[in-house]
C-alpha positions as CSV (number, residue, x, y, z in Angstrom):
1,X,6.9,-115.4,-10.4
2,X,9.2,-117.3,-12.9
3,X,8.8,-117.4,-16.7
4,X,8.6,-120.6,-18.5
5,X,11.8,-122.2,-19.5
6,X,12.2,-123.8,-22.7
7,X,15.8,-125.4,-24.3
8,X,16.4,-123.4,-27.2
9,X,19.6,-123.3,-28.9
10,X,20.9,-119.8,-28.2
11,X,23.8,-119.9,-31.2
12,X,20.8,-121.5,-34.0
13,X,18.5,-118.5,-32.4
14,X,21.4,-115.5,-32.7
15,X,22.1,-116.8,-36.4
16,X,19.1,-117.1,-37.6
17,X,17.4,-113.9,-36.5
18,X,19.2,-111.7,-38.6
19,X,18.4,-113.6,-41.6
20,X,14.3,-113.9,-40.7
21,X,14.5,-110.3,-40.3
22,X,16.0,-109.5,-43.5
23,X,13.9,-111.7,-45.4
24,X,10.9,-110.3,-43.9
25,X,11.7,-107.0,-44.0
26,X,12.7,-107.0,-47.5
27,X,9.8,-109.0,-49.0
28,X,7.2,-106.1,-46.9
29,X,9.5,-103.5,-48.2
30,X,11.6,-101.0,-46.3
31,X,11.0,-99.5,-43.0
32,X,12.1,-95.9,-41.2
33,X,11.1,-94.8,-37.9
34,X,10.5,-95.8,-34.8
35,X,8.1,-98.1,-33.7
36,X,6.6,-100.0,-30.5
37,X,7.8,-104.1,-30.9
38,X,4.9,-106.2,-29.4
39,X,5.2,-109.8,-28.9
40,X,2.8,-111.8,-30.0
41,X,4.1,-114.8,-28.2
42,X,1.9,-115.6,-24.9
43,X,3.3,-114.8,-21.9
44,X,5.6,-116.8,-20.2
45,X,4.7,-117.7,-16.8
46,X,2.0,-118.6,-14.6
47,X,1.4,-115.8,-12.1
48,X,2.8,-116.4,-8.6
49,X,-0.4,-117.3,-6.6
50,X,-0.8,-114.2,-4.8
51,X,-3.9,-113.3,-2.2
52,X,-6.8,-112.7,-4.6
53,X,-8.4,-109.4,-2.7
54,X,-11.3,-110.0,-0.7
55,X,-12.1,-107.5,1.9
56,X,-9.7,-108.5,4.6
57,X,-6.9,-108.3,2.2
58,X,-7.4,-104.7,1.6
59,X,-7.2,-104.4,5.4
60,X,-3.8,-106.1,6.4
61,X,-3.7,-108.4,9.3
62,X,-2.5,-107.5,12.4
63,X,1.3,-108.5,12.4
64,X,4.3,-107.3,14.2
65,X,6.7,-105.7,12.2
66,X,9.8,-107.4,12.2
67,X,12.5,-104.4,12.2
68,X,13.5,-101.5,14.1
69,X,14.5,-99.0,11.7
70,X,18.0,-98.1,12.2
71,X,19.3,-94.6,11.0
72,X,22.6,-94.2,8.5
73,X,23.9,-91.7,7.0
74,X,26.1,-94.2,4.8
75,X,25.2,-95.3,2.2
76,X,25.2,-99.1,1.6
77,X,26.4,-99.0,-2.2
78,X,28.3,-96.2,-4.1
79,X,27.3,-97.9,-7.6
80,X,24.7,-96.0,-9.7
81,X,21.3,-97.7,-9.9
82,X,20.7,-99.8,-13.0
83,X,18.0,-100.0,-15.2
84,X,17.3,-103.3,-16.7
85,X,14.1,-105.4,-18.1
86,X,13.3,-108.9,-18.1
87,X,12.0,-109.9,-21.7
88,X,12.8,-113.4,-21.7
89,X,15.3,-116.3,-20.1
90,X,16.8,-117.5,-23.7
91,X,18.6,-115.7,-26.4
92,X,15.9,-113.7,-27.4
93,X,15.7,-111.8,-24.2
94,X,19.3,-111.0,-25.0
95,X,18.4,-109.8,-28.8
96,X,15.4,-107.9,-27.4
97,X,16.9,-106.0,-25.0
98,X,18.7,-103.1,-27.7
99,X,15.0,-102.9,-29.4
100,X,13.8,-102.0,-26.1
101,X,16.5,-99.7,-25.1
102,X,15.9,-98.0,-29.1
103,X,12.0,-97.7,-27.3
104,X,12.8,-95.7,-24.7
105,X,15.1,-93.3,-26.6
106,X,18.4,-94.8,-26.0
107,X,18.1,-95.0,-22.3
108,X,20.6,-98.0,-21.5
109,X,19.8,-101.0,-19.5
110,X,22.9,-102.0,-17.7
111,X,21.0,-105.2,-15.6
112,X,20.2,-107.9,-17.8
113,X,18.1,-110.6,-16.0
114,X,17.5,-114.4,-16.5
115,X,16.5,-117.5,-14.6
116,X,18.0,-120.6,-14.8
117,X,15.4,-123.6,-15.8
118,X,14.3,-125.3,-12.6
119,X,13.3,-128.4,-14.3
120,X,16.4,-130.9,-13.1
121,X,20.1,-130.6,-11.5
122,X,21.3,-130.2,-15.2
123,X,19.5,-127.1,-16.1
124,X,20.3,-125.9,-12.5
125,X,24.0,-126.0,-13.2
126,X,23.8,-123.8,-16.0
127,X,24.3,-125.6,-19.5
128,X,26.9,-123.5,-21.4
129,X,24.4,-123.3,-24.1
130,X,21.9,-121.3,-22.2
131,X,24.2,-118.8,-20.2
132,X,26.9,-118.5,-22.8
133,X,24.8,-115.7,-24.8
134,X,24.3,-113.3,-21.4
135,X,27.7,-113.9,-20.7
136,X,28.9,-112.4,-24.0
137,X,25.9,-109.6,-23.7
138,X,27.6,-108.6,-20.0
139,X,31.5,-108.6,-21.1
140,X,30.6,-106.3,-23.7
141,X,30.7,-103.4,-21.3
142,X,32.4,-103.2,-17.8
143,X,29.3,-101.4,-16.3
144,X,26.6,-103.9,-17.1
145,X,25.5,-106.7,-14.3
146,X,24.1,-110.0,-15.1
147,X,21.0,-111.3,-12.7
148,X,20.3,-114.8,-12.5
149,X,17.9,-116.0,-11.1
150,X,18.8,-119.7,-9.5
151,X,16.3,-122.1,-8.1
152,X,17.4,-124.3,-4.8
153,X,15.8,-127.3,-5.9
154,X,14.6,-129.4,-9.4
155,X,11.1,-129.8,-9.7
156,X,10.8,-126.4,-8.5
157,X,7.2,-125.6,-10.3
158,X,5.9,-129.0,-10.1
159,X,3.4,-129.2,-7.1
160,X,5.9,-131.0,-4.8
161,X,4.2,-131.4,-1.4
162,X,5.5,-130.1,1.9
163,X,6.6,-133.0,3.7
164,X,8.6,-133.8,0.2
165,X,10.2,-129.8,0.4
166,X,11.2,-130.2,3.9
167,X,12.7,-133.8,3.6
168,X,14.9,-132.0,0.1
169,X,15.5,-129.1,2.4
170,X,17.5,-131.2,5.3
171,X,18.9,-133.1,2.5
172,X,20.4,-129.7,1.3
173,X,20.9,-128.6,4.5
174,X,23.6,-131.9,5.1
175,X,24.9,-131.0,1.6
176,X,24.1,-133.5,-0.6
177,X,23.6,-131.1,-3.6
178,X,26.7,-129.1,-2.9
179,X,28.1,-130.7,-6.4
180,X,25.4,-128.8,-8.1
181,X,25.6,-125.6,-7.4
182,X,30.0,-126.0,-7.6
183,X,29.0,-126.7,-11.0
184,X,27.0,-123.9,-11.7
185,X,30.0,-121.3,-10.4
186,X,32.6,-123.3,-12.4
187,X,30.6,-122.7,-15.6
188,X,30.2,-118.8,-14.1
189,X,33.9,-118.0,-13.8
190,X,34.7,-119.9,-17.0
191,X,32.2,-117.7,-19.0
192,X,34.0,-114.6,-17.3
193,X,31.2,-113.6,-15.7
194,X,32.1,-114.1,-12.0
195,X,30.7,-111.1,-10.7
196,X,26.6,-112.2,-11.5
197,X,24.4,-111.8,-8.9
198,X,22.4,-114.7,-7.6
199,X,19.3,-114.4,-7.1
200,X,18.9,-117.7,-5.0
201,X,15.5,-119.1,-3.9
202,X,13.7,-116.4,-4.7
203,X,10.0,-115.5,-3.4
204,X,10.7,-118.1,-1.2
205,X,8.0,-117.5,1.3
206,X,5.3,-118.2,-0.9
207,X,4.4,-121.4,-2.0
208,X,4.9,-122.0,-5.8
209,X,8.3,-123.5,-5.7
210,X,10.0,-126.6,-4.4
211,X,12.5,-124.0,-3.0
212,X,10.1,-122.4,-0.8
213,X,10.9,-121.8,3.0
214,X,8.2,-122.5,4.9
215,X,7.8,-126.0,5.5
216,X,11.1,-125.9,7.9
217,X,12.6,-122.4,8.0
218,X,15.5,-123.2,9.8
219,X,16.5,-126.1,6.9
220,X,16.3,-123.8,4.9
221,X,18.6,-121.4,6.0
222,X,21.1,-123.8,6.8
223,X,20.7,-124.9,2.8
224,X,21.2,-121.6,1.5
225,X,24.5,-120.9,3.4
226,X,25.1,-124.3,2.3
227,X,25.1,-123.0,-1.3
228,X,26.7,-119.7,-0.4
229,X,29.8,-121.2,0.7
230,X,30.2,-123.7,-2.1
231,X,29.8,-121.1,-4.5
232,X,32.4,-118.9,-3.2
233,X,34.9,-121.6,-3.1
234,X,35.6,-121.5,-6.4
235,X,38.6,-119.8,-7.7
236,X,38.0,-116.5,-9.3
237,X,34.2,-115.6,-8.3
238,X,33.0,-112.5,-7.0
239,X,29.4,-113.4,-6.7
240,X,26.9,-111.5,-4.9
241,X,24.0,-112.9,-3.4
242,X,20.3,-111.6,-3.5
243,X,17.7,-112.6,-0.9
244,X,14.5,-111.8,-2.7
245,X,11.0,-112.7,-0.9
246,X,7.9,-111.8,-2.5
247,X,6.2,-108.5,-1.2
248,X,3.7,-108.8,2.5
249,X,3.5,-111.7,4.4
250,X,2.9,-114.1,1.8
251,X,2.8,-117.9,3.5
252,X,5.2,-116.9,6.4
253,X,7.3,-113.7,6.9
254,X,10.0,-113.7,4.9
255,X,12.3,-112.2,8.0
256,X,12.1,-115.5,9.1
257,X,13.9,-117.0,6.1
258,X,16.6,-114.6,6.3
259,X,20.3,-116.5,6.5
260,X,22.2,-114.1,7.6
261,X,24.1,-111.1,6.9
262,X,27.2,-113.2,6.4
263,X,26.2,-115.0,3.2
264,X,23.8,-111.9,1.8
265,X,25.1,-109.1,0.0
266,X,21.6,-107.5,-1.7
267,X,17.9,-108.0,0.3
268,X,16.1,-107.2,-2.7
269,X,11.7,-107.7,-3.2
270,X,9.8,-109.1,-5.8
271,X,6.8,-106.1,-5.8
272,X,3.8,-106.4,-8.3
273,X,1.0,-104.5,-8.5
274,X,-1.6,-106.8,-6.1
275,X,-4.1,-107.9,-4.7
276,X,-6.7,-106.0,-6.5
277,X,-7.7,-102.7,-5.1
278,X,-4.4,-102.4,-3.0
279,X,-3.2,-99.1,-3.0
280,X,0.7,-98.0,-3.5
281,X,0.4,-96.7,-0.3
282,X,-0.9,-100.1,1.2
283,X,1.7,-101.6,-0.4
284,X,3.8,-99.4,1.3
285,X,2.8,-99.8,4.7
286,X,1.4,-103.1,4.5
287,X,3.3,-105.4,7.0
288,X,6.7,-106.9,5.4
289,X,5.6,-104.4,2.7
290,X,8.0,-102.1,0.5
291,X,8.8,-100.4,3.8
292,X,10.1,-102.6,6.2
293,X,11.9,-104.1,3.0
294,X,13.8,-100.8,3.4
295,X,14.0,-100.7,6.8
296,X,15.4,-104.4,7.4
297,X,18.1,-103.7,4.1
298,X,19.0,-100.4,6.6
299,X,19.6,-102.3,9.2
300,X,21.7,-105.0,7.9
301,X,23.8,-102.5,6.0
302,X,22.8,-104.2,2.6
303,X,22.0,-102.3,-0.9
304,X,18.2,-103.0,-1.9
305,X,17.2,-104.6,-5.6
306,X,13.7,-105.1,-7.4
307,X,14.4,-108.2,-9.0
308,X,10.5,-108.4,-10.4
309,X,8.3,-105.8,-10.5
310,X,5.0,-104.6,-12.8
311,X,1.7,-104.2,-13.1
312,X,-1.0,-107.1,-12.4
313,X,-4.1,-107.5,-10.5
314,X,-5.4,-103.8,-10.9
315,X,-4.9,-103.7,-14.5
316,X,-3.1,-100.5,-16.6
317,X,-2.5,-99.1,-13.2
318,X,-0.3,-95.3,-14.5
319,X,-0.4,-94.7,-11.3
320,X,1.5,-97.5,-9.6
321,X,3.6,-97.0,-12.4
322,X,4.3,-93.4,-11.2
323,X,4.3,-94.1,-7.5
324,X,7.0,-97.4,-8.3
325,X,9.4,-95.3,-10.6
326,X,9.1,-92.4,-7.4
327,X,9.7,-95.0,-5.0
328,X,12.9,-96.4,-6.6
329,X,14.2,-92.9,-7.2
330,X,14.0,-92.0,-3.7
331,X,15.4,-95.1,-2.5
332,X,18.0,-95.8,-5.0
333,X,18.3,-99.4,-5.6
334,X,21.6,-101.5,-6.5
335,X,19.1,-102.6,-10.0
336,X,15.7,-102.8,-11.0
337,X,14.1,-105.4,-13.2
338,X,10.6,-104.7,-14.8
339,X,8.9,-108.2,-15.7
340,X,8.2,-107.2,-19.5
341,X,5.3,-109.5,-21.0
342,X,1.2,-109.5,-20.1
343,X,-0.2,-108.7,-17.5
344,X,2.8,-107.5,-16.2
345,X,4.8,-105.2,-18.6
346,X,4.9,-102.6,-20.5
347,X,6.5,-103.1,-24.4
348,X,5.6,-106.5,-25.5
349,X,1.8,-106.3,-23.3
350,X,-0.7,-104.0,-25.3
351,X,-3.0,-104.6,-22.7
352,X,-1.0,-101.7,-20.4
353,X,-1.2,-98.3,-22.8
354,X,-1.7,-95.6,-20.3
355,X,1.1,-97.2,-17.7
356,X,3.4,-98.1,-20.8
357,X,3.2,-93.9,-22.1
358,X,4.4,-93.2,-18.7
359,X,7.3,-96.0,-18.2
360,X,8.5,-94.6,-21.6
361,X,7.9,-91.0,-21.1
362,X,9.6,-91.2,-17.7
363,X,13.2,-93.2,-18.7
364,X,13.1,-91.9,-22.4
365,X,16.7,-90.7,-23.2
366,X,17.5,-91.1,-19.7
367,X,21.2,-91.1,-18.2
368,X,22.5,-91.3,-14.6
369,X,22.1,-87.7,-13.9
370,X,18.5,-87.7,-15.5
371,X,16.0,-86.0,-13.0
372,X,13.4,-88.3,-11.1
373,X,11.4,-90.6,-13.6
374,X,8.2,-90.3,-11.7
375,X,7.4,-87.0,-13.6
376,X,7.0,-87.4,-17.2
377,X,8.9,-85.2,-19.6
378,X,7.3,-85.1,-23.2
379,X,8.9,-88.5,-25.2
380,X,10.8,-87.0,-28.3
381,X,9.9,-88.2,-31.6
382,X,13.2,-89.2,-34.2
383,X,13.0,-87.7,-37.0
384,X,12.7,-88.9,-40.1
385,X,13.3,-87.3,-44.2
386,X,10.4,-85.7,-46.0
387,X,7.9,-88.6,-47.4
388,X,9.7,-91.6,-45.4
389,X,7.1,-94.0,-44.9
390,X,6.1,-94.5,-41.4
391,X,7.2,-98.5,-39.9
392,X,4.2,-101.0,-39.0
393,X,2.7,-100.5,-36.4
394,X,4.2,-104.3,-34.5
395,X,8.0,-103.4,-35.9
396,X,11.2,-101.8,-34.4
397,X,13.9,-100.7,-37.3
398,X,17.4,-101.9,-36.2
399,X,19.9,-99.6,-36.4
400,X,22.8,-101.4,-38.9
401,X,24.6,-98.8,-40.3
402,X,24.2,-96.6,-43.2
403,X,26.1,-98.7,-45.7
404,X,23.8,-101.5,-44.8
405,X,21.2,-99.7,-45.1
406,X,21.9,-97.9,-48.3
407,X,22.6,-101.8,-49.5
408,X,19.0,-103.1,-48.7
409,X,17.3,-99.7,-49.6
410,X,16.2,-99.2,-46.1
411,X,16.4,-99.8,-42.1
412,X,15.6,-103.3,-41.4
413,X,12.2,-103.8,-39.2
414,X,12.4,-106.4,-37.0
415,X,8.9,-108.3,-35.8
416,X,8.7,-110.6,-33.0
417,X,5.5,-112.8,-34.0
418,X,8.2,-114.6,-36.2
419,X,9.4,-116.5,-33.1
């Protein structure tokens, strides 16, 4: 899945907000509390085709699994996990992403997550005016990681037909759009942010994107070390690179697509809640499931990330939200991202109360040594002074400080159906 992208111009969006929400918020009067920010923008993507259930997708097909599961007793990564939440690609996923932490009690998110616009080679390279805002948001604080998201191709959500993917795939593979991707980590170091992680090609054993693998596998690996070795040729950069497939087999096993431990440093999954009537557990042990994701990431010696992950075709699902939030805690991924708009999330989708009480309950206040966020512990309510009107019911006060505050007679509530 991918959200849409849209060119926005991040420095006329991070000026103007705080004037829109001090107009607003001083023409509806002042606001004190804490409240849950909806977005009443629509969604941004189009859900990732994924196998609509019909009853033999309940019952997985009989495929070999692909990996031997090798034991270790070292561990692949001695970095915490982090916490982080896709909201949106532009500046406002940046802006969002303190009114979310405020929602679930202060709890920080140290990953934030974006995706480059697939459209053409230009947005590919990464205009300055798009990545310049999450590079400021991740040089704020030395413990935060940037995860972009980086397509393999232009066109990438237009329709392009195999014959056309493979034919751009061998073209990649001979390196005719090494220039590109140079571009991109030029731009990357420059912005002082040369430890991102790519997420490169992602879901690419599926077959929404002109990235995908399957039309010639062995292209396409070629490709991707292609891009791998550009990147890291640049002075200064210390990416990381994340193979993500989508979960199950998807349009060919995503093992197959794997490059090689050489140019992967993170084998992370792309995991929603599908098809409908799956179970956790079948989506556990389903083949090329969350399991052998594991296993394989074992084996190679690589950390494990959940790039995308949410609800979907089962609906407010609390417990896939549970059984997720266990799974991660036992399996301690590098970072997890939770796709944040309808049908997927959990803050801006009204459509997912039950799941959202528990996502909230479960990482409310949390810190590193906070116990397993499977198990709700009872959400704490900030107080507020005797006779304090409560906030609206769409607005999240922002925290400005007291002298502010005493200036405008109030906390500032901040709605995002002004976008």
């Amino acid at each position: 899945m991918a959200p849409q992208h849209k060119r926005t111009g991040v420095r006329r969006l991070a000026l103007g907000a705080a004037a829109v929400a001090a107009s607003a918020a001083l023409a509806s009067g002042p606001a004190v509390g804490v409240g849950v920010a909806r977005a009443a923008e629509p969604r941004a993507p189009a859900p990732t085709p994924a196998p609509v259930a019909s009853p033999s997708a309940l019952t997985p097909p009989a495929v070999p699994v692909p990996v031997t599961p090798v034991p270790s007793t070292t561990p692949v990564t001695e970095e915490a996990p982090a916490v982080g939440v896709f909201l949106k690609s532009d500046a406002r996923g940046v802006a969002r992403m303190p009114l979310f932490s405020h929602w679930l009690g202060g709890t920080e998110l140290r990953a934030g997550h974006t995706y480059l616009p697939g459209h053409r080679w230009r947005d590919i390279e990464g205009a300055p005016d798009f990545l310049d805002v999450w590079a400021q948001w991740r040089n704020k604080k030395a413990d935060r990681m940037l995860v972009l998201n980086v397509p393999m191709q232009e066109r990438n959500e237009e329709g392009v037909s195999d014959n056309e993917v493979r034919r751009l795939l061998r073209q990649g593979a001979a390196g005719e759009f090494d220039h590109h991707f140079r571009v991109l980590a030029e731009r990357l170091v420059d912005l002082k942010v040369p430890d991102t992680i790519i997420v490169l090609g992602w879901e690419m054993n599926g077959t929404t994107y002109t990235h995908r693998c399957g039309p010639d596998p062995e292209a396409w690996k070629k490709y991707w070390n292609r891009i791998v070795t550009t990147m890291r040729s640049v002075p200064g950069q210390k990416f990381r690179f994340d193979f993500t497939p989508s979960r199950g087999v998807d349009a060919v096993p995503w093992t197959k697509c794997y490059p090689g431990d050489d140019t992967v440093d993170i084998i992370g999954m792309d995991s929603y809640d599908q098809p409908t009537g799956m179970s956790f557990e079948q989506q556990v042990k389903e083949p090329y499931g969350l399991q052998d994701h594991v296993d394989f990431a074992r084996a190679h010696g690589k950390p494990i990330s959940y790039p995308e992950w949410g609800l979907f075709r089962n609906g407010d699902n609390p417990e896939y939200m549970r059984s997720m939030l266990d799974w991660m805690e036992e399996h301690k991924p590098l970072y997890n991202t939770l796709t944040d708009y309808c049908p997927h999330g959990v803050w801006q989708c009204a459509a997912n109360p039950k799941s959202s009480h528990l996502y909230r309950s479960a990482l409310f206040g949390r810190t590193d040594e906070a116990t397993s966020p499977g198990t709700p512990t009872p959400q704490p309510t900030p107080s507020t002074p005797p006779g304090t009107p409560p906030p609206p019911a769409d607005c999240t006060p922002l925290d400005l400080g007291s002298w502010v505050e005493e200036w405008l007679g109030g906390k500032l509530c901040l709605r995002f159906d002004w976008w």
